């Protein structure tokens, strides 16, 4: 199917709209003219009938008898406006008639003669008035004779029927002036509308063409596309959204390239070490001592850890992954996890759970929750600098007003946990979309804190895959711990963020508080 440009579609739509509007206005104009001419004909007929009656009355006052000749002279000035005129004496005998026979088809003339009952009706009256025939009903609708009074006495009767306005000279003169004006007005309106439409639509078309071209260039892989400033709100939204899309795509592509490079580097290091050691063993240059075997196993463990972390993160970030959640006591899980870390680490770990006054249940998968806490605590120990313990604190219940709005924006509502299957309600949860003003839910806050500081430039990226915040690659670990923590948190309908607070780094997690099963 051939594509059409926007400006053509706008012109076509507005042209059709103008045509429909013109047709409607024409119909209204025709009906208005018909109604007006009908009223005009009735008023005109009354005035002519009154004038004919006055003329007949003056003839009676003059003492001259009513004859065809005297009436013909008296009434000749009305002939141009009359279709027919009958004058009867006071005994209702016809004494004068005027009919424009040329307006009547031949078959209608016989009917009219039969209607007036005079087979010898004079036929010469008005014979010179040439005009196309009128509808027969106009002729046969003979008005009832009206009496002409003089000093309270009936001197005659008259029956008057005027020509339709459409056949009058006045109407012809009116149309001769109206039609050219209407035609000129229509063409002038079309011209003005076309000029205005061209200037309006050309700007819209120019902007839409720039937007379409920019989006097409983004689709072809360009990432330096500039979008125009637009004064039309809908197009401005598209322009801003396209710019944001370009920035996000650029950032994603950079992260993907960096991720691929980091994966290649992190895989290459242990593989290279293993290969070199195995080649030395094969050539007999070195012996299979226990210390050497232990080193090889450590490299294998590092490789296995990276592959396992990548597998977990890919599974968590997949939209098809479904998890089953249940109310889990995060306080109990945290205390059990902390015991294992405190025994294995040389830095003290402080647990603060005194402010969990009304329970600490969250909707979660127990094994994933343990993995989440282990990742966060392991990250805190690895990056702790200076003196001071690692602190894990829990606070509940908290309301939505206790947090900045942006921290709760990703919190999901009841039964809308992303990719989760659960039938347990949140404590105090209403079945309505999240809104900062009417949020009645209860929340629990988990903060993992360690001494140290994250560079301001690194804060937006610490939850990205393989991001370590270090230019050198000397640090060990997969670089996926916080990425996995973020993915698990979002699976539990929570939100996570990192911030510096004085001389400490705080990783804050917020979950909707759940009711115990």
XYZ file of N, CA and C in Angstrom, residues 182-318:
411
model
N -22.499 34.718 -4.243
C -22.264 33.439 -3.565
C -21.091 32.699 -4.196
N -21.044 32.664 -5.512
C -19.943 31.972 -6.189
C -18.609 32.632 -5.854
N -18.588 33.962 -5.902
C -17.347 34.670 -5.557
C -16.963 34.427 -4.106
N -17.992 34.396 -3.213
C -17.713 34.156 -1.800
C -17.147 32.767 -1.563
N -17.695 31.750 -2.268
C -17.192 30.386 -2.107
C -15.746 30.290 -2.577
N -15.463 30.829 -3.745
C -14.092 30.768 -4.260
C -13.126 31.559 -3.379
N -13.577 32.721 -2.894
C -12.717 33.499 -2.005
C -12.458 32.747 -0.699
N -13.505 32.109 -0.157
C -13.347 31.317 1.070
C -12.375 30.165 0.850
N -12.522 29.470 -0.295
C -11.605 28.381 -0.601
C -10.170 28.886 -0.715
N -9.996 30.021 -1.342
C -8.656 30.572 -1.508
C -8.034 30.934 -0.173
N -8.804 31.662 0.659
C -8.284 32.065 1.977
C -8.018 30.838 2.840
N -8.991 29.883 2.837
C -8.809 28.669 3.636
C -7.593 27.884 3.160
N -7.400 27.817 1.841
C -6.238 27.102 1.326
C -4.926 27.753 1.733
N -4.878 29.086 1.703
C -3.651 29.795 2.089
C -3.351 29.577 3.572
N -4.401 29.776 4.403
C -4.212 29.570 5.850
C -3.817 28.128 6.135
N -4.510 27.184 5.488
C -4.218 25.775 5.696
C -2.795 25.440 5.274
N -2.344 26.054 4.188
C -0.983 25.778 3.716
C 0.044 26.209 4.752
N -0.110 27.422 5.292
C 0.866 27.913 6.265
C 0.819 27.110 7.558
N -0.410 26.714 7.973
C -0.527 25.952 9.225
C 0.037 24.548 9.046
N -0.409 23.864 7.989
C -0.001 22.478 7.800
C 1.448 22.351 7.354
N 1.958 23.349 6.668
C 3.357 23.258 6.234
C 4.290 23.226 7.435
N 3.970 24.000 8.472
C 4.801 23.979 9.679
C 4.687 22.632 10.379
N 3.432 22.136 10.490
C 3.231 20.827 11.121
C 3.932 19.748 10.312
N 3.771 19.820 8.981
C 4.394 18.809 8.125
C 5.916 18.861 8.224
N 6.466 20.084 8.298
C 7.923 20.218 8.404
C 8.433 19.568 9.689
N 7.716 19.847 10.793
C 8.146 19.293 12.079
C 8.001 17.772 12.083
N 6.867 17.273 11.590
C 6.666 15.820 11.579
C 7.675 15.123 10.676
N 8.035 15.770 9.569
C 9.052 15.187 8.695
C 10.405 15.123 9.408
N 10.729 16.186 10.164
C 11.984 16.169 10.921
C 11.960 15.078 11.994
N 10.807 14.961 12.682
C 10.692 13.913 13.703
C 10.792 12.531 13.079
N 10.066 12.336 11.975
C 10.098 11.031 11.312
C 11.502 10.707 10.810
N 12.173 11.704 10.237
C 13.535 11.484 9.753
C 14.483 11.171 10.902
N 14.317 11.900 12.027
C 15.167 11.639 13.183
C 14.961 10.239 13.737
N 13.695 9.813 13.860
C 13.424 8.466 14.358
C 13.956 7.408 13.393
N 13.831 7.694 12.104
C 14.360 6.749 11.115
C 15.877 6.641 11.226
N 16.545 7.770 11.448
C 18.006 7.747 11.609
C 18.413 7.009 12.875
N 17.619 7.171 13.955
C 17.894 6.400 15.176
C 17.741 4.913 14.895
N 16.676 4.571 14.125
C 16.469 3.174 13.781
C 17.602 2.594 12.948
N 18.282 3.463 12.173
C 19.406 3.005 11.358
C 20.728 3.000 12.129
N 20.672 3.388 13.406
C 21.865 3.276 14.244
C 22.542 4.571 14.602
N 22.084 5.708 14.080
C 22.718 6.980 14.431
C 22.312 7.385 15.850
N 23.226 8.006 16.563
C 22.942 8.410 17.942
C 23.301 9.878 18.189
N 23.405 10.661 17.130
C 23.690 12.097 17.266
C 22.598 12.926 16.602
N 21.380 12.435 16.685
C 20.245 13.082 16.018
C 19.718 14.207 16.899
N 19.493 15.368 16.287
C 18.902 16.507 16.997
C 17.442 16.630 16.581
N 16.564 16.781 17.570
C 15.140 16.917 17.302
C 14.730 18.378 17.500
N 13.809 18.870 16.670
C 13.458 20.297 16.704
C 12.611 20.654 17.922
N 12.680 21.949 18.289
C 11.762 22.470 19.288
C 10.393 22.646 18.647
N 9.355 22.159 19.317
C 8.006 22.155 18.747
C 7.073 22.896 19.696
N 6.216 23.763 19.114
C 5.248 24.491 19.924
C 3.931 23.774 20.093
N 3.755 22.651 19.395
C 2.534 21.850 19.509
C 2.775 20.786 20.566
N 1.907 20.723 21.572
C 2.171 19.899 22.754
C 2.377 18.429 22.405
N 1.502 17.864 21.549
C 1.629 16.446 21.220
C 2.942 16.148 20.508
N 3.296 17.004 19.540
C 4.561 16.807 18.826
C 5.756 17.091 19.732
N 5.588 18.027 20.677
C 6.669 18.305 21.625
C 6.940 17.089 22.509
N 5.866 16.388 22.902
C 6.037 15.174 23.708
C 6.803 14.122 22.910
N 6.438 13.976 21.628
C 7.143 13.014 20.775
C 8.614 13.405 20.640
N 8.881 14.704 20.466
C 10.259 15.163 20.315
C 11.070 14.879 21.571
N 10.501 15.227 22.739
C 11.231 14.977 23.997
C 11.425 13.481 24.236
N 10.375 12.697 23.955
C 10.480 11.251 24.158
C 11.517 10.636 23.229
N 11.579 11.130 21.984
C 12.569 10.617 21.045
C 13.981 10.944 21.515
N 14.173 12.154 22.048
C 15.486 12.531 22.562
C 15.887 11.645 23.743
N 14.917 11.405 24.643
C 15.214 10.530 25.787
C 15.495 9.110 25.322
N 14.722 8.649 24.331
C 14.957 7.307 23.795
C 16.358 7.186 23.223
N 16.789 8.230 22.502
C 18.128 8.209 21.926
C 19.187 8.148 23.028
N 18.992 8.939 24.091
C 19.951 8.927 25.193
C 19.988 7.565 25.873
N 18.796 6.973 26.077
C 18.745 5.666 26.729
C 19.384 4.591 25.863
N 19.116 4.648 24.547
C 19.729 3.674 23.654
C 21.248 3.819 23.650
N 21.707 5.077 23.638
C 23.148 5.317 23.659
C 23.773 4.771 24.940
N 23.091 5.030 26.065
C 23.604 4.533 27.337
C 23.591 3.002 27.380
N 22.495 2.403 26.880
C 22.412 0.948 26.860
C 23.497 0.349 25.967
N 23.729 0.983 24.830
C 24.762 0.465 23.925
C 26.151 0.580 24.555
N 26.389 1.701 25.227
C 27.671 1.842 25.909
C 27.836 0.787 26.998
N 26.753 0.584 27.775
C 26.819 -0.419 28.841
C 26.979 -1.820 28.260
N 26.305 -2.077 27.109
C 26.412 -3.398 26.502
C 27.841 -3.652 26.017
N 28.428 -2.617 25.410
C 29.812 -2.767 24.948
C 30.753 -2.963 26.136
N 30.521 -2.125 27.189
C 31.368 -2.247 28.371
C 31.172 -3.604 29.034
N 29.909 -4.056 29.052
C 29.606 -5.352 29.656
C 30.304 -6.479 28.892
N 30.213 -6.410 27.561
C 30.866 -7.439 26.750
C 32.379 -7.424 26.987
N 32.959 -6.213 27.060
C 34.398 -6.120 27.308
C 34.751 -6.651 28.690
N 33.902 -6.299 29.681
C 34.179 -6.762 31.045
C 34.051 -8.272 31.159
N 33.026 -8.830 30.502
C 32.858 -10.283 30.549
C 34.059 -10.970 29.901
N 34.454 -10.425 28.725
C 35.610 -11.005 28.042
C 36.852 -10.937 28.917
N 37.030 -9.788 29.590
C 38.210 -9.636 30.454
C 38.130 -10.571 31.644
N 36.948 -10.611 32.294
C 36.817 -11.430 33.492
C 36.891 -12.918 33.182
N 36.487 -13.308 31.993
C 36.622 -14.705 31.611
C 38.042 -15.022 31.141
N 38.651 -14.031 30.463
C 39.979 -14.269 29.912
C 41.022 -14.464 31.014
N 40.882 -13.706 32.115
C 41.895 -13.766 33.170
C 42.014 -15.164 33.786
N 40.925 -15.744 34.290
C 41.086 -17.099 34.857
C 41.388 -18.147 33.796
N 40.837 -17.994 32.600
C 41.108 -18.984 31.552
C 42.580 -18.954 31.163
N 43.157 -17.747 31.040
C 44.571 -17.617 30.692
C 45.461 -18.229 31.780
N 45.087 -17.938 33.027
C 45.873 -18.499 34.135
C 45.806 -20.024 34.132
N 44.628 -20.559 33.929
C 44.475 -22.017 33.901
C 45.258 -22.622 32.739
N 45.170 -21.990 31.591
C 45.845 -22.527 30.404
C 47.359 -22.563 30.598
N 47.890 -21.447 31.121
C 49.344 -21.398 31.302
C 49.820 -22.442 32.315
N 49.076 -22.612 33.407
C 49.463 -23.583 34.414
C 49.369 -25.007 33.875
N 48.286 -25.274 33.111
C 48.123 -26.624 32.568
C 49.187 -26.927 31.529
N 49.594 -25.930 30.721
C 50.658 -26.148 29.746
C 51.986 -26.444 30.433
N 52.248 -25.737 31.519
C 53.485 -25.998 32.280
C 53.474 -27.403 32.863
N 52.306 -27.815 33.366
C 52.190 -29.165 33.904
C 52.394 -30.199 32.798
N 51.805 -29.910 31.629
C 51.911 -30.863 30.523
C 53.355 -31.018 30.063
N 54.100 -29.937 30.048
C 55.483 -29.974 29.579
C 56.446 -30.437 30.664
N 55.888 -30.615 31.881
C 56.738 -31.100 32.964
C 57.612 -30.042 33.573
N 57.382 -28.808 33.250
C 58.205 -27.723 33.794
C 57.910 -27.538 35.276
N 56.656 -27.713 35.639
C 56.284 -27.625 37.045
C 55.601 -28.928 37.425
N 55.584 -29.164 38.720
C 54.950 -30.392 39.218
C 53.585 -30.065 39.819
N 52.786 -31.104 39.930
C 51.424 -30.936 40.460
C 51.464 -30.901 41.978
N 51.998 -29.824 42.502
C 52.048 -29.662 43.950
C 50.675 -29.259 44.487
N 50.392 -29.559 45.744
C 49.085 -29.191 46.311
C 48.801 -27.694 46.230
N 49.812 -26.858 46.442
C 49.586 -25.407 46.385
C 49.193 -24.970 44.974
N 49.835 -25.610 43.979
C 49.516 -25.258 42.592
C 48.102 -25.716 42.225
N 47.769 -26.912 42.647
C 46.417 -27.421 42.387
C 45.377 -26.527 43.067
N 45.692 -26.070 44.268
C 44.769 -25.176 44.976
C 44.573 -23.869 44.219
N 45.655 -23.365 43.630
C 45.546 -22.125 42.844
C 44.695 -22.332 41.601
N 44.890 -23.493 40.953
C 44.075 -23.797 39.776
C 42.597 -23.906 40.149
N 42.334 -24.527 41.257
C 40.943 -24.664 41.707
C 40.338 -23.297 42.056
N 41.169 -22.394 42.599
C 40.667 -21.048 42.915
C 40.268 -20.304 41.646
N 41.104 -20.467 40.588
C 40.758 -19.826 39.320
C 39.482 -20.423 38.735
N 39.369 -21.748 38.858
C 38.132 -22.391 38.401
C 36.930 -21.899 39.201
N 37.137 -21.704 40.510
C 36.041 -21.198 41.342
C 35.623 -19.791 40.940
N 36.613 -18.974 40.629
C 36.302 -17.611 40.176
C 35.519 -17.640 38.859
N 35.944 -18.512 37.964
C 35.244 -18.650 36.689
C 33.830 -19.171 36.902
N 33.693 -20.137 37.766
C 32.373 -20.705 38.058
C 31.468 -19.660 38.721
N 32.053 -18.846 39.601
C 31.265 -17.800 40.271
C 30.726 -16.788 39.265
N 31.548 -16.387 38.303
C 31.121 -15.419 37.302
C 30.014 -15.994 36.425
N 30.192 -17.225 35.965
C 29.177 -17.858 35.111
C 27.882 -18.037 35.876
N 27.970 -18.454 37.136
C 26.764 -18.634 37.946
C 26.041 -17.313 38.169
N 26.816 -16.242 38.455
C 26.193 -14.941 38.667
C 25.514 -14.435 37.394
N 26.164 -14.625 36.258
C 25.547 -14.221 34.985
C 24.265 -15.001 34.727
N 24.272 -16.271 35.045
C 23.087 -17.107 34.839
C 21.941 -16.648 35.731
N 22.245 -16.353 36.991
C 21.203 -15.900 37.920
C 20.634 -14.554 37.484
N 21.529 -13.629 37.124
C 21.064 -12.301 36.718
C 20.210 -12.375 35.453
N 20.626 -13.175 34.488
C 19.848 -13.322 33.252
C 18.476 -13.892 33.552
N 18.418 -14.874 34.444
C 17.126 -15.473 34.794
C 16.228 -14.475 35.520
N 16.810 -13.683 36.422
C 16.003 -12.717 37.172
C 15.481 -11.595 36.278
N 16.278 -11.181 35.306
C 15.877 -10.070 34.442
C 14.994 -10.513 33.283
N 14.789 -11.788 33.133
C 13.947 -12.278 32.039
C 12.473 -12.057 32.382
